[in-house]
Coordinates of C-alpha atoms in Angstrom, one line a residue:
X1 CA 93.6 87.7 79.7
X2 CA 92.0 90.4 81.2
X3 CA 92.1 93.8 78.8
X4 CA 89.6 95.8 78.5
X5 CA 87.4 94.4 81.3
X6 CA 85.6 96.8 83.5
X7 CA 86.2 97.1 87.0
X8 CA 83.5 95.2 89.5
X9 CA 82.9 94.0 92.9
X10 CA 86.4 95.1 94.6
X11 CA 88.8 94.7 91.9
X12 CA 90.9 97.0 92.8
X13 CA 92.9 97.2 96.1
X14 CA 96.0 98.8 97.7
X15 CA 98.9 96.8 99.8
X16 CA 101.3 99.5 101.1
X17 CA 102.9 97.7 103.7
X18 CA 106.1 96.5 103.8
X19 CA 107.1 93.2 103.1
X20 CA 108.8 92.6 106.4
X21 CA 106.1 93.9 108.2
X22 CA 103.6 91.3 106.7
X23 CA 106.2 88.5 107.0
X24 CA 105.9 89.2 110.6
X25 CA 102.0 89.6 110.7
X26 CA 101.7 86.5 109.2
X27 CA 105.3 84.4 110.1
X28 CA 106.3 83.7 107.2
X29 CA 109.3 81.7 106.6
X30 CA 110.6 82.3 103.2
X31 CA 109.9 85.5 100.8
X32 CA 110.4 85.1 96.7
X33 CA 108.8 88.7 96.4
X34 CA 111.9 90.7 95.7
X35 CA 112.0 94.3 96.2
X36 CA 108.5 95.2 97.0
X37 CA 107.6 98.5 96.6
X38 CA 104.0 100.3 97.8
X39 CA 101.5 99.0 95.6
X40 CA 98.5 102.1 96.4
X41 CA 96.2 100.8 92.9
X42 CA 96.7 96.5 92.7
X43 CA 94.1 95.9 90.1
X44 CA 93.4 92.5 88.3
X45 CA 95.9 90.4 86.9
X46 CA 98.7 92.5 88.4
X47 CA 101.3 90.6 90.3
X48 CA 100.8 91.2 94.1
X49 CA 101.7 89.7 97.2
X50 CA 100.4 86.3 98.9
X51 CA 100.7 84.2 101.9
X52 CA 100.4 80.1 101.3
X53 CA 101.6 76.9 102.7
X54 CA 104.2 75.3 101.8
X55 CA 104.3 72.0 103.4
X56 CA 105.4 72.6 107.1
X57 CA 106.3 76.6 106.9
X58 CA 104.6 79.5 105.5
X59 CA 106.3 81.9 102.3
X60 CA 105.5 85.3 100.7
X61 CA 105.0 84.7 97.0
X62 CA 104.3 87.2 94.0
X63 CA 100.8 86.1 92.3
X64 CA 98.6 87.4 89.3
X65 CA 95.3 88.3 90.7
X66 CA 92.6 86.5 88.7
X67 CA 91.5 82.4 88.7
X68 CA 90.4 80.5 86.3
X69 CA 86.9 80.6 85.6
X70 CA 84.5 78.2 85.5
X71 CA 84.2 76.3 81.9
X72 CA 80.8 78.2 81.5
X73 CA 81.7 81.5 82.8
X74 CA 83.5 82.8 79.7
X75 CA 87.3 83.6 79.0
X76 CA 87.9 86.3 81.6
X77 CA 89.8 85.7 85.4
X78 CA 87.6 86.0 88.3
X79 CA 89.4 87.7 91.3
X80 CA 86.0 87.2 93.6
X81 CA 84.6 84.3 94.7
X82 CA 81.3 84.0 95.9
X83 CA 80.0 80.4 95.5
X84 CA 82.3 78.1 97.4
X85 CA 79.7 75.1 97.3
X86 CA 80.2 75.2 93.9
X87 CA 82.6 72.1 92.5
X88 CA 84.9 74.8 90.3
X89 CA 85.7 76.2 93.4
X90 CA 85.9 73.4 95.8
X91 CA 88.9 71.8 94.7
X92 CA 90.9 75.1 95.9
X93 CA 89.2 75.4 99.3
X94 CA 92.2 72.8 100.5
X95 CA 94.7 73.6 103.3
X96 CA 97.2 73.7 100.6
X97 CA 95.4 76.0 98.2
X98 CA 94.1 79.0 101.0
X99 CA 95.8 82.0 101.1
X100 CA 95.8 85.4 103.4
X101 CA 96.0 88.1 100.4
X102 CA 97.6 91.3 102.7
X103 CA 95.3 94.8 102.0
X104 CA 96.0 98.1 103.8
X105 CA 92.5 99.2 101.9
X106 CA 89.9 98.7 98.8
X107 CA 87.8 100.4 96.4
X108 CA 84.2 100.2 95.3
X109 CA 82.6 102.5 92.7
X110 CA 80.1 104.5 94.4
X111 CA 76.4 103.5 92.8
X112 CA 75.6 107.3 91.5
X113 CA 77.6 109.4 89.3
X114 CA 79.1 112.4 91.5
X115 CA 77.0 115.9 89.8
X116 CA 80.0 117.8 89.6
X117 CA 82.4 115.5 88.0
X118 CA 79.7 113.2 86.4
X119 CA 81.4 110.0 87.2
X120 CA 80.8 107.6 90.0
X121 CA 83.5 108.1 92.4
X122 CA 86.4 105.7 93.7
X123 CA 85.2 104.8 97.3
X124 CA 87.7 103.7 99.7
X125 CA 87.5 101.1 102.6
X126 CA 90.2 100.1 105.5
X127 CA 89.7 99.7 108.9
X128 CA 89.8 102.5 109.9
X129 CA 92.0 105.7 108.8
X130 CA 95.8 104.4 109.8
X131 CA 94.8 101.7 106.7
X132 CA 96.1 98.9 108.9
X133 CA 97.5 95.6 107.8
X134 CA 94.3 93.4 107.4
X135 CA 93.9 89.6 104.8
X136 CA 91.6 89.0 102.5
X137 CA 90.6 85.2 102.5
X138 CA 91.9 84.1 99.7
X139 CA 92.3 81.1 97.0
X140 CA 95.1 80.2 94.7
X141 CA 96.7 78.1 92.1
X142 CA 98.8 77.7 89.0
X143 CA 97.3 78.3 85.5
X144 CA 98.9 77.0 82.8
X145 CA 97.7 79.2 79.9
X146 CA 98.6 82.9 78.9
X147 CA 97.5 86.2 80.9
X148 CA 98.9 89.9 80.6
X149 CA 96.8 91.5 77.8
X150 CA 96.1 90.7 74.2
X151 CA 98.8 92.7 72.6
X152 CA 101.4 91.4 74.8
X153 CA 100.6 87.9 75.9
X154 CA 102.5 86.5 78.7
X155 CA 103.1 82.5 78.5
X156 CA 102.4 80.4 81.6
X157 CA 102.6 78.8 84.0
X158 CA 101.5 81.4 86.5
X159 CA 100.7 81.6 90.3
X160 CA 97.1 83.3 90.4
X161 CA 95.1 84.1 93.2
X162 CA 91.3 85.2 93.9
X163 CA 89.5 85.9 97.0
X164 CA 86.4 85.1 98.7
X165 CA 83.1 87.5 99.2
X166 CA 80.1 87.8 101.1
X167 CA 77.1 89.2 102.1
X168 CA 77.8 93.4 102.8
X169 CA 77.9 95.4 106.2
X170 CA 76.1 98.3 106.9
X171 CA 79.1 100.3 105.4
X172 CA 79.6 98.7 102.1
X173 CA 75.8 98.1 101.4
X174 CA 74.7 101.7 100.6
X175 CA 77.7 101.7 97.9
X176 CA 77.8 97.9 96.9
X177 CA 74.6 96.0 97.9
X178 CA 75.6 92.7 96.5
X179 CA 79.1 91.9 98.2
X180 CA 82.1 92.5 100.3
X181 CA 85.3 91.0 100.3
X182 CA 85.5 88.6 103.2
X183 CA 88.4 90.0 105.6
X184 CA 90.9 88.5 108.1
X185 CA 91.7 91.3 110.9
X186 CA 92.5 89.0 113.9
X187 CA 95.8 86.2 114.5
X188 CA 92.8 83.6 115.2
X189 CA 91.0 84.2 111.8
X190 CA 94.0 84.4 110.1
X191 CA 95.5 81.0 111.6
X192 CA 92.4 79.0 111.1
X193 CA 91.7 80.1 107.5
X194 CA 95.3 78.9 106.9
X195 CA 95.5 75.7 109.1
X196 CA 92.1 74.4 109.5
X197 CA 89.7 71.8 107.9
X198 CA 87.9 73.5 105.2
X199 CA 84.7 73.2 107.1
X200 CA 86.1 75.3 109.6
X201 CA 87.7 78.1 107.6
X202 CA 84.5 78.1 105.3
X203 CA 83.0 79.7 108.6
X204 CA 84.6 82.9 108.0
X205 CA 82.9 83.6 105.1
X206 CA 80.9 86.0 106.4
X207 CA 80.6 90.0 106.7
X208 CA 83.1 92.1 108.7
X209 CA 81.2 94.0 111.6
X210 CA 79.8 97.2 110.9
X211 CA 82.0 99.2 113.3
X212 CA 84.9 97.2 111.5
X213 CA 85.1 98.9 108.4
X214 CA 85.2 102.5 107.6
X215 CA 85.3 105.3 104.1
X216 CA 88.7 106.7 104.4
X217 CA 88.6 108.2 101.0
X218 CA 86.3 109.0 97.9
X219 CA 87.0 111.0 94.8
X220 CA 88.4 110.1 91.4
X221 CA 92.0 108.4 92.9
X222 CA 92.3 104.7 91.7
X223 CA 95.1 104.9 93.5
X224 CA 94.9 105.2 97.9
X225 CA 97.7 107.5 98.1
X226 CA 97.2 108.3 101.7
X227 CA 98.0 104.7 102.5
X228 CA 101.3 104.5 100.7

């Protein structure tokens, strides 16, 4: 369960598209997401839209952002993924188990506290300022235990998803030196992180280019609002 944890490397992230559109982005089949409305703040453990395999078509399924941690890492979900030699990791980097997680934008707090409000401020990523449809590459399973928060425990099983991080551009680096989500913009990337041997899809794993990626918005907003 994940109350009370503070927010870290991009856990928090807006998908405002609708869910035909991203069934067509990504032809999917079936959809078990029900009514989906704009989703500007998706922060973890909150139920969120993701594209798997299922056998021979693709589906659009409603996941709990957060995977189980290694045995050593302590009790809380980890929604980014960094180390995908390691053996915790490696039994979800199957065809089966890789997932496109669909993002319009995402946030990182900015390193310094802003002088006039003295907090660090909300930093906003996309594209570029249309917040197009773009993936993260993604991870997912089914966890058997509880999630939800403390007070009000939900009982599994549960679909829950993570995704995978990397070394930052020159955009996210003065903000967040350590990582960057690793992000699918192109059919090709998207296909092969879906379809191909694990070898192969591991190759993405690696930073967006720098003209790839802009800040389209930074304040005190957890929420992208113009992306909704």
């Amino acid at each position: 369960m994940v109350a009370g944890r503070a927010l870290t490397m991009c856990n928090l992230y807006s998908i405002t598209t609708n869910q035909a559109a991203i069934a067509g982005l990504f032809r999917v089949v079936s959809r078990y997401v029900g009514n989906l409305p704009p989703m500007p703040g998706v922060f973890p453990d909150y139920p969120a839209p993701v594209v798997r395999n299922d056998d021979t078509l693709r589906e659009m399924v409603m996941m709990r952002w957060g995977m189980p941690p290694p045995p050593r890492a302590g009790g809380y979900p980890v929604t980014n993924i960094r180390n995908t030699s390691s053996p915790h990791w490696r039994a979800w980097l199957s065809r089966k188990n890789r997932c496109p997680v669909p993002a319009n934008s995402f946030a990182e707090y900015a390193p310094e506290p802003n002088p006039e409000t003295k907090k660090k401020d909300v930093v906003w990523f996309a594209l570029n300022d249309d917040r197009p449809l773009a993936a993260f590459a993604g991870i997912w399973t089914e966890f058997k235990g509880e999630r939800g928060t403390k007070s009000k425990p939900i009982p599994g099983p549960h679909l829950v998803y993570g995704f995978l991080t990397t070394e930052p551009n020159a955009v996210i680096e003065p903000i967040h030196p350590k990582a960057m989500p690793v992000i699918l913009t192109t059919e090709e990337e998207r296909d092969v992180w879906m379809r191909a041997p694990c070898d192969e899809a591991k190759a993405l794993q690696r930073p967006l280019a720098d003209d790839g990626l802009k800040i389209v918005a930074r304040g005190a907003d957890k929420e992208d609002k113009a992306a909704a």
